[in-house]
mmCIF file of C-alpha atoms in Angstrom:
data_model
loop_
_atom_site.group_PDB
_atom_site.id
_atom_site.type_symbol
_atom_site.label_atom_id
_atom_site.label_comp_id
_atom_site.label_asym_id
_atom_site.label_seq_id
_atom_site.Cartn_x
_atom_site.Cartn_y
_atom_site.Cartn_z
ATOM 1 C CA VAL A 23 3.437 7.726 18.562
ATOM 2 C CA ALA A 24 1.011 9.661 16.458
ATOM 3 C CA GLY A 25 -1.268 7.246 14.536
ATOM 4 C CA ALA A 26 -2.434 3.703 15.332
ATOM 5 C CA GLY A 27 -2.419 2.535 11.630
ATOM 6 C CA VAL A 28 -0.134 -0.556 10.502
ATOM 7 C CA GLY A 29 3.152 1.247 11.114
ATOM 8 C CA GLY A 30 2.316 2.930 14.349
ATOM 9 C CA LEU A 31 1.045 -0.328 15.969
ATOM 10 C CA ALA A 32 4.072 -2.213 14.604
ATOM 11 C CA LEU A 33 6.284 0.406 16.350
ATOM 12 C CA ALA A 34 4.395 0.190 19.546
ATOM 13 C CA ASN A 35 4.895 -3.594 19.479
ATOM 14 C CA ALA A 36 8.503 -3.028 18.749
ATOM 15 C CA LEU A 37 9.089 -0.522 21.473
ATOM 16 C CA LYS A 38 7.353 -2.343 24.281
ATOM 17 C CA GLN A 39 10.346 -4.604 24.424
ATOM 18 C CA VAL A 40 12.897 -1.609 24.867
ATOM 19 C CA PRO A 41 13.689 -1.348 28.637
ATOM 20 C CA ASN A 42 12.837 2.030 30.402
ATOM 21 C CA SER A 43 10.461 3.112 27.695
ATOM 22 C CA LYS A 44 6.707 4.144 28.190
ATOM 23 C CA ILE A 45 4.808 4.281 24.992
ATOM 24 C CA THR A 46 1.595 6.098 24.372
ATOM 25 C CA VAL A 47 -0.219 5.634 20.837
ATOM 26 C CA LEU A 48 -2.296 8.810 19.869
ATOM 27 C CA GLU A 49 -4.960 7.678 17.660
ATOM 28 C CA LYS A 50 -7.589 10.085 15.985
ATOM 29 C CA THR A 51 -10.455 7.713 15.601
ATOM 30 C CA SER A 52 -12.701 7.723 18.730
ATOM 31 C CA VAL A 53 -13.251 4.043 18.425
ATOM 32 C CA PHE A 54 -11.669 1.305 16.348
ATOM 33 C CA LYS A 55 -14.207 -0.217 13.846
ATOM 34 C CA ARG A 56 -13.803 -2.820 11.329
ATOM 35 C CA PHE A 57 -12.792 -0.694 8.345
ATOM 36 C CA GLY A 58 -10.690 -1.404 5.043
ATOM 37 C CA GLY A 59 -10.029 -4.324 2.967
ATOM 38 C CA PRO A 60 -7.114 -6.708 2.766
ATOM 39 C CA ILE A 61 -3.379 -5.686 2.991
ATOM 40 C CA GLN A 62 -0.483 -7.671 1.452
ATOM 41 C CA LEU A 63 2.224 -8.549 3.851
ATOM 42 C CA ALA A 64 5.096 -9.681 1.781
ATOM 43 C CA SER A 65 7.828 -11.792 3.225
ATOM 44 C CA ASN A 66 9.897 -8.933 4.512
ATOM 45 C CA ALA A 67 6.999 -7.772 6.614
ATOM 46 C CA MET A 68 6.082 -11.289 7.909
ATOM 47 C CA MET A 69 9.600 -11.984 8.784
ATOM 48 C CA ASN A 70 9.599 -8.721 10.693
ATOM 49 C CA LEU A 71 6.485 -9.515 12.573
ATOM 50 C CA LYS A 72 7.778 -12.974 13.340
ATOM 51 C CA ASN A 73 10.783 -11.574 14.965
ATOM 52 C CA LEU A 74 8.744 -8.836 16.811
ATOM 53 C CA ASP A 75 6.447 -11.242 18.672
ATOM 54 C CA SER A 76 6.042 -14.757 17.590
ATOM 55 C CA ALA A 77 2.828 -15.175 19.518
ATOM 56 C CA MET A 78 1.349 -12.128 17.736
ATOM 57 C CA PHE A 79 2.993 -13.608 14.408
ATOM 58 C CA ASP A 80 1.110 -16.940 14.967
ATOM 59 C CA GLN A 81 -2.299 -15.174 15.342
ATOM 60 C CA ILE A 82 -1.490 -13.181 11.978
ATOM 61 C CA GLU A 83 -0.563 -16.331 10.249
ATOM 62 C CA ALA A 84 -3.797 -17.976 11.005
ATOM 63 C CA LYS A 85 -5.884 -15.133 9.384
ATOM 64 C CA ALA A 86 -3.629 -15.108 6.291
ATOM 65 C CA THR A 87 -4.192 -16.392 2.669
ATOM 66 C CA TRP A 88 -0.969 -17.290 1.250
ATOM 67 C CA THR A 89 -0.241 -16.167 -2.254
ATOM 68 C CA GLY A 90 3.405 -16.242 -2.496
ATOM 69 C CA ASN A 91 3.456 -20.012 -2.933
ATOM 70 C CA LEU A 92 1.112 -19.721 -5.906
ATOM 71 C CA THR A 93 1.539 -18.573 -9.468
ATOM 72 C CA ASN A 94 1.631 -14.891 -9.696
ATOM 73 C CA GLY A 95 2.508 -12.457 -12.394
ATOM 74 C CA ILE A 96 1.613 -10.442 -15.532
ATOM 75 C CA LYS A 97 -0.774 -11.296 -18.333
ATOM 76 C CA ASP A 98 -1.570 -10.016 -21.838
ATOM 77 C CA GLY A 99 -4.824 -8.415 -21.273
ATOM 78 C CA ILE A 100 -5.946 -8.735 -24.708
ATOM 79 C CA ARG A 101 -4.770 -12.191 -25.636
ATOM 80 C CA ASP A 102 -5.134 -13.523 -22.071
ATOM 81 C CA GLU A 103 -1.579 -15.075 -22.301
ATOM 82 C CA TRP A 104 1.083 -14.971 -19.339
ATOM 83 C CA TYR A 105 3.581 -12.217 -20.225
ATOM 84 C CA ALA A 106 5.739 -13.017 -17.045
ATOM 85 C CA MET A 107 5.410 -15.002 -13.862
ATOM 86 C CA PHE A 108 7.004 -14.171 -10.631
ATOM 87 C CA ASP A 109 8.599 -16.682 -8.305
ATOM 88 C CA LEU A 110 7.904 -15.264 -4.822
ATOM 89 C CA LYS A 111 8.256 -18.784 -3.361
ATOM 90 C CA THR A 112 11.755 -19.693 -4.085
ATOM 91 C CA PRO A 113 13.481 -16.510 -2.583
ATOM 92 C CA ALA A 114 11.414 -16.654 0.659
ATOM 93 C CA ALA A 115 12.280 -20.557 1.099
ATOM 94 C CA GLU A 116 15.884 -20.105 0.318
ATOM 95 C CA ARG A 117 16.015 -17.393 3.257
ATOM 96 C CA GLY A 118 13.799 -19.127 5.579
ATOM 97 C CA MET A 119 11.205 -16.332 5.302
ATOM 98 C CA PRO A 120 7.376 -16.805 5.406
ATOM 99 C CA TYR A 121 5.529 -16.489 2.094
ATOM 100 C CA THR A 122 3.720 -13.374 1.037
ATOM 101 C CA CYS A 123 0.243 -13.311 2.163
ATOM 102 C CA VAL A 124 -2.853 -11.285 2.341
ATOM 103 C CA VAL A 125 -4.667 -10.435 5.661
ATOM 104 C CA GLU A 126 -7.779 -8.433 6.249
ATOM 105 C CA ARG A 127 -6.585 -5.118 7.557
ATOM 106 C CA PRO A 128 -9.056 -5.210 10.554
ATOM 107 C CA ASP A 129 -8.013 -8.592 11.591
ATOM 108 C CA LEU A 130 -4.319 -7.382 11.491
ATOM 109 C CA GLN A 131 -5.116 -4.108 13.444
ATOM 110 C CA ASP A 132 -7.168 -6.154 16.052
ATOM 111 C CA ILE A 133 -4.324 -8.699 16.481
ATOM 112 C CA MET A 134 -1.656 -6.082 16.851
ATOM 113 C CA LEU A 135 -3.855 -3.908 19.336
ATOM 114 C CA LYS A 136 -4.524 -6.820 21.597
ATOM 115 C CA SER A 137 -0.699 -7.644 21.649
ATOM 116 C CA LEU A 138 -0.192 -4.129 23.514
ATOM 117 C CA PRO A 139 -0.739 -3.657 27.137
ATOM 118 C CA GLU A 140 -4.186 -2.087 28.296
ATOM 119 C CA GLY A 141 -4.148 1.586 27.993
ATOM 120 C CA MET A 142 -1.262 2.198 25.614
ATOM 121 C CA VAL A 143 -3.454 3.413 22.889
ATOM 122 C CA GLN A 144 -5.551 6.537 23.365
ATOM 123 C CA ASN A 145 -8.475 7.043 21.060
ATOM 124 C CA ALA A 146 -9.920 10.432 20.123
ATOM 125 C CA ALA A 147 -6.462 11.907 20.425
ATOM 126 C CA SER A 148 -5.585 13.548 16.800
ATOM 127 C CA VAL A 149 -2.055 15.203 16.973
ATOM 128 C CA VAL A 150 -2.263 18.388 15.172
ATOM 129 C CA SER A 151 1.190 19.867 15.769
ATOM 130 C CA TYR A 152 4.210 19.767 18.159
ATOM 131 C CA GLU A 153 6.790 21.849 19.634
ATOM 132 C CA HIS A 154 10.270 21.207 21.134
ATOM 133 C CA GLN A 155 10.641 21.932 24.773
ATOM 134 C CA PRO A 156 13.459 23.749 26.104
ATOM 135 C CA THR A 157 15.655 21.724 28.798
ATOM 136 C CA GLU A 158 14.387 23.998 31.696
ATOM 137 C CA HIS A 159 11.036 22.790 31.095
ATOM 138 C CA GLY A 160 11.909 19.152 30.884
ATOM 139 C CA GLY A 161 13.065 18.849 27.273
ATOM 140 C CA GLY A 162 11.368 16.566 24.790
ATOM 141 C CA VAL A 163 8.449 17.247 22.735
ATOM 142 C CA LEU A 164 5.012 18.768 23.419
ATOM 143 C CA ALA A 165 2.228 17.418 21.119
ATOM 144 C CA THR A 166 -1.011 19.342 20.666
ATOM 145 C CA LEU A 167 -4.099 17.384 20.009
ATOM 146 C CA ASP A 168 -7.102 18.513 18.186
ATOM 147 C CA ASN A 169 -9.140 19.146 21.423
ATOM 148 C CA GLY A 170 -6.249 21.556 22.608
ATOM 149 C CA GLU A 171 -4.887 18.973 25.101
ATOM 150 C CA LYS A 172 -1.006 18.905 25.258
ATOM 151 C CA VAL A 173 0.860 15.794 25.482
ATOM 152 C CA HIS A 174 4.552 15.487 26.666
ATOM 153 C CA GLY A 175 7.061 12.863 25.519
ATOM 154 C CA ASP A 176 10.768 12.523 24.923
ATOM 155 C CA VAL A 177 10.212 11.242 21.564
ATOM 156 C CA LEU A 178 7.364 11.884 18.949
ATOM 157 C CA ILE A 179 7.031 9.534 15.863
ATOM 158 C CA GLY A 180 4.738 10.875 13.401
ATOM 159 C CA ALA A 181 2.980 7.536 11.950
ATOM 160 C CA ASP A 182 -0.038 9.506 10.866
ATOM 161 C CA GLY A 183 -0.300 8.550 7.337
ATOM 162 C CA ILE A 184 0.069 10.510 4.085
ATOM 163 C CA TRP A 185 -1.779 13.609 5.368
ATOM 164 C CA SER A 186 0.520 13.783 8.413
ATOM 165 C CA ALA A 187 0.187 16.660 10.682
ATOM 166 C CA THR A 188 3.376 15.907 12.418
ATOM 167 C CA ARG A 189 5.079 16.017 8.865
ATOM 168 C CA ALA A 190 3.411 19.286 7.944
ATOM 169 C CA THR A 191 4.638 20.808 11.255
ATOM 170 C CA MET A 192 8.326 19.631 10.627
ATOM 171 C CA HIS A 193 8.323 20.604 7.021
ATOM 172 C CA GLN A 194 6.375 23.899 7.786
ATOM 173 C CA ASN A 195 3.784 23.281 4.905
ATOM 174 C CA GLU A 196 -0.037 22.396 4.689
ATOM 175 C CA VAL A 197 -1.595 18.906 5.908
ATOM 176 C CA ARG A 198 -3.433 18.744 2.525
ATOM 177 C CA GLY A 199 -3.417 20.357 -0.789
ATOM 178 C CA ASP A 200 -0.960 21.676 -3.200
ATOM 179 C CA GLU A 201 1.592 22.838 -0.568
ATOM 180 C CA SER A 202 1.645 19.569 1.296
ATOM 181 C CA GLY A 203 4.276 17.997 -0.774
ATOM 182 C CA ALA A 204 2.039 15.092 -1.756
ATOM 183 C CA THR A 205 1.220 15.038 -5.506
ATOM 184 C CA TYR A 206 -1.459 13.362 -7.308
ATOM 185 C CA SER A 207 0.031 10.315 -9.290
ATOM 186 C CA GLY A 208 -1.906 10.683 -12.503
ATOM 187 C CA TYR A 209 -3.976 7.583 -11.794
ATOM 188 C CA THR A 210 -7.242 6.845 -10.506
ATOM 189 C CA VAL A 211 -8.268 3.450 -9.282
ATOM 190 C CA TYR A 212 -11.316 1.495 -9.162
ATOM 191 C CA ALA A 213 -11.257 -1.273 -6.376
ATOM 192 C CA GLY A 214 -13.851 -4.037 -6.132
ATOM 193 C CA GLU A 215 -14.118 -6.759 -3.529
ATOM 194 C CA LEU A 216 -16.598 -9.665 -3.783
ATOM 195 C CA THR A 217 -17.198 -13.418 -3.311
ATOM 196 C CA TYR A 218 -16.386 -15.066 -6.429
ATOM 197 C CA LYS A 219 -15.839 -18.413 -7.959
ATOM 198 C CA ALA A 220 -12.544 -17.951 -10.019
ATOM 199 C CA PRO A 221 -11.649 -20.628 -12.357
ATOM 200 C CA ASP A 222 -8.203 -20.687 -11.155
ATOM 201 C CA ASN A 223 -8.820 -20.597 -7.368
ATOM 202 C CA GLY A 224 -6.071 -22.068 -5.321
ATOM 203 C CA GLU A 225 -3.599 -21.865 -8.178
ATOM 204 C CA VAL A 226 -3.124 -18.083 -8.813
ATOM 205 C CA GLY A 227 -2.524 -15.575 -6.205
ATOM 206 C CA TYR A 228 -2.719 -12.341 -8.199
ATOM 207 C CA LYS A 229 -2.555 -11.357 -11.995
ATOM 208 C CA VAL A 230 -1.692 -8.140 -13.536
ATOM 209 C CA TYR A 231 -3.476 -7.641 -16.967
ATOM 210 C CA ILE A 232 -1.512 -5.199 -18.988
ATOM 211 C CA GLY A 233 -2.621 -3.501 -22.273
ATOM 212 C CA PRO A 234 -2.901 -0.054 -23.807
ATOM 213 C CA ASN A 235 -3.015 2.773 -21.297
ATOM 214 C CA GLN A 236 -4.685 0.993 -18.299
ATOM 215 C CA TYR A 237 -4.207 -2.220 -16.480
ATOM 216 C CA PHE A 238 -6.535 -4.494 -14.269
ATOM 217 C CA VAL A 239 -5.393 -6.409 -11.264
ATOM 218 C CA VAL A 240 -7.198 -9.552 -9.738
ATOM 219 C CA THR A 241 -5.998 -11.001 -6.191
ATOM 220 C CA ASP A 242 -7.271 -13.881 -4.268
ATOM 221 C CA ILE A 243 -7.933 -12.725 -0.762
ATOM 222 C CA GLY A 244 -9.197 -15.982 0.562
ATOM 223 C CA LYS A 245 -12.368 -17.737 1.635
ATOM 224 C CA GLY A 246 -13.841 -17.261 -1.837
ATOM 225 C CA ARG A 247 -13.273 -13.449 -1.709
ATOM 226 C CA TYR A 248 -11.426 -11.631 -4.473
ATOM 227 C CA GLN A 249 -10.397 -8.131 -4.819
ATOM 228 C CA TRP A 250 -9.710 -6.360 -8.240
ATOM 229 C CA TYR A 251 -8.239 -3.030 -9.093
ATOM 230 C CA ALA A 252 -8.714 -1.210 -12.390
ATOM 231 C CA PHE A 253 -5.846 1.513 -12.922
ATOM 232 C CA LEU A 254 -6.650 4.249 -15.229
ATOM 233 C CA ALA A 255 -4.570 7.428 -16.390
ATOM 234 C CA LYS A 256 -7.001 10.142 -15.497
ATOM 235 C CA PRO A 257 -7.167 13.724 -14.191
ATOM 236 C CA VAL A 258 -7.681 14.232 -10.634
ATOM 237 C CA GLY A 259 -11.374 14.338 -9.434
ATOM 238 C CA THR A 260 -12.905 12.137 -12.157
ATOM 239 C CA ALA A 261 -15.136 10.324 -9.480
ATOM 240 C CA GLU A 262 -17.161 13.683 -9.456
ATOM 241 C CA SER A 263 -16.405 15.288 -12.852
ATOM 242 C CA GLU A 264 -17.191 12.000 -14.911
ATOM 243 C CA LYS A 265 -20.078 11.003 -12.813
ATOM 244 C CA ASP A 266 -22.407 11.404 -15.937
ATOM 245 C CA LEU A 267 -20.301 9.070 -18.012
ATOM 246 C CA LYS A 268 -21.322 6.081 -15.872
ATOM 247 C CA PRO A 269 -24.353 4.121 -17.515
ATOM 248 C CA THR A 270 -27.528 4.324 -15.724
ATOM 249 C CA GLU A 271 -28.511 0.886 -17.107
ATOM 250 C CA ASP A 272 -27.083 -2.670 -16.867
ATOM 251 C CA LEU A 273 -24.658 -3.233 -19.722
ATOM 252 C CA ASP A 274 -23.729 -7.040 -20.740
ATOM 253 C CA GLY A 275 -24.806 -8.222 -17.367
ATOM 254 C CA CYS A 276 -22.685 -5.759 -15.667
ATOM 255 C CA ALA A 277 -24.418 -3.453 -13.220
ATOM 256 C CA ALA A 278 -25.228 0.080 -13.859
ATOM 257 C CA GLY A 279 -22.583 2.508 -12.692
ATOM 258 C CA ASN A 280 -19.142 1.683 -12.149
ATOM 259 C CA PRO A 281 -19.111 -2.168 -13.478
ATOM 260 C CA ALA A 282 -20.981 -0.951 -16.653
ATOM 261 C CA TYR A 283 -18.413 1.847 -17.170
ATOM 262 C CA LEU A 284 -15.549 -0.371 -16.636
ATOM 263 C CA ARG A 285 -16.987 -3.306 -19.025
ATOM 264 C CA GLN A 286 -16.851 -0.322 -21.659
ATOM 265 C CA ARG A 287 -13.360 0.750 -20.722
ATOM 266 C CA PHE A 288 -12.086 -2.799 -20.964
ATOM 267 C CA GLU A 289 -13.793 -3.706 -24.219
ATOM 268 C CA GLY A 290 -11.871 -6.306 -25.952
ATOM 269 C CA TRP A 291 -9.744 -7.298 -23.022
ATOM 270 C CA SER A 292 -9.739 -10.759 -21.270
ATOM 271 C CA LYS A 293 -12.953 -12.644 -20.627
ATOM 272 C CA ASP A 294 -11.686 -13.110 -17.004
ATOM 273 C CA ILE A 295 -11.952 -9.425 -16.440
ATOM 274 C CA HIS A 296 -15.344 -9.102 -17.861
ATOM 275 C CA ASP A 297 -16.554 -12.165 -15.575
ATOM 276 C CA ILE A 298 -15.298 -10.566 -12.462
ATOM 277 C CA ILE A 299 -16.757 -7.260 -13.284
ATOM 278 C CA ARG A 300 -20.152 -8.822 -14.163
ATOM 279 C CA ALA A 301 -20.162 -10.589 -10.692
ATOM 280 C CA THR A 302 -19.478 -7.214 -9.017
ATOM 281 C CA ARG A 303 -22.320 -4.890 -7.694
ATOM 282 C CA ASP A 304 -22.057 -1.219 -8.017
ATOM 283 C CA ASP A 305 -21.782 -0.721 -4.333
ATOM 284 C CA GLU A 306 -18.846 -3.206 -3.976
ATOM 285 C CA VAL A 307 -16.702 -0.825 -6.090
ATOM 286 C CA GLN A 308 -14.802 2.275 -4.847
ATOM 287 C CA GLN A 309 -12.928 4.766 -6.757
ATOM 288 C CA ARG A 310 -10.283 6.889 -5.552
ATOM 289 C CA ASP A 311 -7.373 9.070 -6.889
ATOM 290 C CA LEU A 312 -4.123 8.006 -5.936
ATOM 291 C CA TYR A 313 -1.426 10.274 -4.258
ATOM 292 C CA ASP A 314 2.294 9.600 -3.335
ATOM 293 C CA ARG A 315 5.344 11.533 -2.373
ATOM 294 C CA PRO A 316 8.551 11.839 -4.305
ATOM 295 C CA PRO A 317 11.337 9.959 -2.561
ATOM 296 C CA SER A 318 12.383 12.125 0.427
ATOM 297 C CA VAL A 319 16.068 12.340 -0.253
ATOM 298 C CA SER A 320 16.186 16.272 0.359
ATOM 299 C CA GLN A 321 13.159 16.487 2.698
ATOM 300 C CA PRO A 322 14.067 15.875 6.340
ATOM 301 C CA TRP A 323 12.797 12.875 8.033
ATOM 302 C CA THR A 324 13.700 13.978 11.695
ATOM 303 C CA GLU A 325 13.877 17.304 13.779
ATOM 304 C CA GLY A 326 15.484 16.917 17.034
ATOM 305 C CA SER A 327 13.473 14.192 18.975
ATOM 306 C CA VAL A 328 10.716 14.017 16.217
ATOM 307 C CA ALA A 329 10.836 11.469 13.271
ATOM 308 C CA LEU A 330 8.372 10.379 10.745
ATOM 309 C CA LEU A 331 7.463 6.757 9.692
ATOM 310 C CA GLY A 332 5.643 5.173 6.849
ATOM 311 C CA ASP A 333 3.394 6.905 4.611
ATOM 312 C CA ALA A 334 4.156 10.299 6.479
ATOM 313 C CA ILE A 335 7.512 10.393 4.716
ATOM 314 C CA HIS A 336 7.508 7.836 1.977
ATOM 315 C CA ALA A 337 3.911 7.318 0.737
ATOM 316 C CA MET A 338 3.941 5.104 -2.341
ATOM 317 C CA MET A 339 1.889 3.937 -4.975
ATOM 318 C CA PRO A 340 0.346 0.476 -4.273
ATOM 319 C CA ASN A 341 1.753 -1.489 -7.157
ATOM 320 C CA LEU A 342 4.665 -3.231 -5.197
ATOM 321 C CA GLY A 343 2.411 -3.960 -2.114
ATOM 322 C CA GLN A 344 5.188 -2.514 -0.034
ATOM 323 C CA GLY A 345 3.550 0.383 1.635
ATOM 324 C CA GLY A 346 2.740 -0.986 4.833
ATOM 325 C CA CYS A 347 5.729 -3.508 4.776
ATOM 326 C CA GLN A 348 8.125 -0.493 4.442
ATOM 327 C CA ALA A 349 6.524 1.147 7.464
ATOM 328 C CA MET A 350 6.981 -2.091 9.475
ATOM 329 C CA GLU A 351 10.778 -2.021 8.524
ATOM 330 C CA ASP A 352 10.807 1.661 9.653
ATOM 331 C CA ALA A 353 9.203 0.567 12.907
ATOM 332 C CA VAL A 354 11.786 -2.009 13.573
ATOM 333 C CA VAL A 355 14.852 0.096 12.929
ATOM 334 C CA ILE A 356 13.494 2.978 14.924
ATOM 335 C CA ALA A 357 12.998 0.484 17.926
ATOM 336 C CA GLU A 358 16.395 -0.698 17.418
ATOM 337 C CA GLU A 359 18.040 2.562 17.419
ATOM 338 C CA LEU A 360 16.203 3.797 20.515
ATOM 339 C CA GLY A 361 16.933 0.736 22.106
ATOM 340 C CA HIS A 362 20.618 1.690 22.397
ATOM 341 C CA VAL A 363 19.820 5.225 23.716
ATOM 342 C CA THR A 364 20.984 5.526 27.550
ATOM 343 C CA ARG A 365 20.108 9.201 27.838
ATOM 344 C CA ARG A 366 17.752 11.589 26.433
ATOM 345 C CA SER A 367 20.345 13.540 24.600
ATOM 346 C CA GLN A 368 21.183 10.705 22.436
ATOM 347 C CA VAL A 369 17.670 10.696 20.896
ATOM 348 C CA PRO A 370 18.317 12.943 17.953
ATOM 349 C CA GLU A 371 21.443 11.112 16.962
ATOM 350 C CA ALA A 372 19.467 7.794 17.179
ATOM 351 C CA LEU A 373 16.760 9.155 14.958
ATOM 352 C CA GLU A 374 19.311 10.398 12.415
ATOM 353 C CA ARG A 375 20.693 6.714 12.285
ATOM 354 C CA TYR A 376 17.282 5.379 11.653
ATOM 355 C CA LYS A 377 16.913 7.680 8.646
ATOM 356 C CA GLY A 378 20.402 6.724 7.364
ATOM 357 C CA ARG A 379 19.385 3.057 7.441
ATOM 358 C CA ARG A 380 15.901 3.569 5.891
ATOM 359 C CA LEU A 381 16.469 6.368 3.265
ATOM 360 C CA ILE A 382 18.003 4.463 0.354
ATOM 361 C CA ARG A 383 15.925 1.471 0.531
ATOM 362 C CA SER A 384 12.516 3.159 1.094
ATOM 363 C CA ALA A 385 13.328 5.519 -1.760
ATOM 364 C CA ALA A 386 14.241 2.641 -4.051
ATOM 365 C CA VAL A 387 10.821 0.781 -3.398
ATOM 366 C CA GLN A 388 8.989 4.144 -3.601
ATOM 367 C CA GLY A 389 10.466 4.967 -6.825
ATOM 368 C CA LEU A 390 9.986 1.654 -8.193
ATOM 369 C CA SER A 391 6.188 1.752 -7.037
ATOM 370 C CA ARG A 392 5.675 4.734 -9.206
ATOM 371 C CA PHE A 393 7.759 3.453 -12.141
ATOM 372 C CA ALA A 394 5.676 0.253 -12.114
ATOM 373 C CA SER A 395 2.517 2.444 -12.873
ATOM 374 C CA ASP A 396 4.255 4.537 -15.389
ATOM 375 C CA ILE A 397 5.768 1.953 -17.465
ATOM 376 C CA ILE A 398 2.705 -0.265 -17.456
ATOM 377 C CA ILE A 399 0.329 2.683 -18.565
ATOM 378 C CA ARG A 400 2.685 4.809 -20.454
ATOM 379 C CA GLY A 401 5.105 2.279 -21.937
ATOM 380 C CA PHE A 402 3.342 -1.035 -22.119
ATOM 381 C CA ASP A 403 1.011 -2.340 -24.875
ATOM 382 C CA THR A 404 -0.228 -5.550 -26.260
ATOM 383 C CA PRO A 405 3.097 -7.291 -27.171
ATOM 384 C CA ALA A 406 4.142 -7.714 -30.785
ATOM 385 C CA LYS A 407 3.564 -11.342 -31.684
ATOM 386 C CA ILE A 408 4.157 -13.586 -34.907
ATOM 387 C CA VAL A 409 1.276 -15.854 -35.597
ATOM 388 C CA THR A 410 1.730 -18.866 -37.860
ATOM 389 C CA ASP A 411 -1.681 -20.256 -37.508
ATOM 390 C CA GLY A 412 -3.529 -19.998 -40.583
ATOM 391 C CA GLY A 413 -0.716 -18.408 -42.411
ATOM 392 C CA LEU A 414 2.067 -16.033 -41.300
ATOM 393 C CA ARG A 415 1.002 -12.616 -39.923
ATOM 394 C CA LEU A 416 2.248 -9.904 -37.492
ATOM 395 C CA GLU A 417 0.183 -8.635 -34.747
ATOM 396 C CA ASN A 418 0.927 -5.372 -33.028
ATOM 397 C CA PHE A 419 4.151 -4.675 -34.437
ATOM 398 C CA GLY A 420 4.097 -1.042 -33.740
ATOM 399 C CA TYR A 421 6.793 0.691 -31.504
ATOM 400 C CA ALA A 422 5.014 0.192 -28.140
ATOM 401 C CA GLY A 423 4.173 -3.369 -29.135
ATOM 402 C CA VAL A 424 7.716 -4.200 -30.031
ATOM 403 C CA VAL A 425 9.250 -2.671 -26.917
ATOM 404 C CA THR A 426 6.868 -4.432 -24.714
ATOM 405 C CA ARG A 427 7.783 -7.487 -26.253
ATOM 406 C CA LEU A 428 11.573 -6.971 -25.888
ATOM 407 C CA LEU A 429 11.086 -5.982 -22.092
ATOM 408 C CA GLN A 430 9.463 -9.499 -21.580
#
């Protein structure tokens, strides 16, 4: 398994239950460190984890902050009114599934690592390419690491992320850049994480504030901590090219730099947005450009005894919180299909069945994730509204405002 991210570790934990299998996880980092913020685990991911290993699930559950049983939805960013609420609780309860939650990524990774046998994960082992071995040399796959070492296996699963070297070898293109198959989504995101006293703590899981040409998300991540995202339609590379646009002094109580800049960008929006930006230090904000891949309907998922998993084949926008969840679904299906194999010659067919089972569902989620950004930023506006207080008047009855109201 190339990569010890969420998908790779889920696959290793699933495969450890398959008889007659020996698993090696090749991870590029030399040592695991606490890195990364919270990850949303929707009901589908939590159910898969529960089915994989109940003891591991119990540990993850103990670290979880439940959001699926709270109020979640979209708010009008200007008027601060609910536009739509999402019932995540009832569908999960009716199916006997755990609620959606958020877990700190380092905690999730640590629990999944400790659920594996000692020595299964090999650090400082970054897969850079692979080649198929002829049967006279034992068959299978020979993976080349960045230090020149060769590792042989009957199967190679590329769980090495959006900039996957396994995928680049299979598709015969570049790992990064214009020829890699990954495309800039057209959106940059500012992400903040902080301790914050929210007025609706314990009542609201997440809120998506919509408005003209941008949107803002606030999520409860537990223990008095909150995470927020500001999505802006921008050209690629604005973290560097627009550096001079960031105020060098505090603005309306917002720290110089990114907070003060976003205070300007969201002028006239909900007070809640400005309150949480005002509470955020500049060093608590990170900006990154968002990349994804078009649904891989025509691109190969497999090549002989090699297959791709998660972001390596269906990287998606974060709007639905399904990137890691879909990688876990991939892992479960791969383990199920390889569990039916009795001879090495059956591996390619098993991996093709994996693709057949996962292609349509992952493509739908992938497409919806991109569509969600496009429609929110390019299609949504402040909803048209008829106001009767103080006399009859129409608010924002332009085309975009009327369409946004009709979509409600």
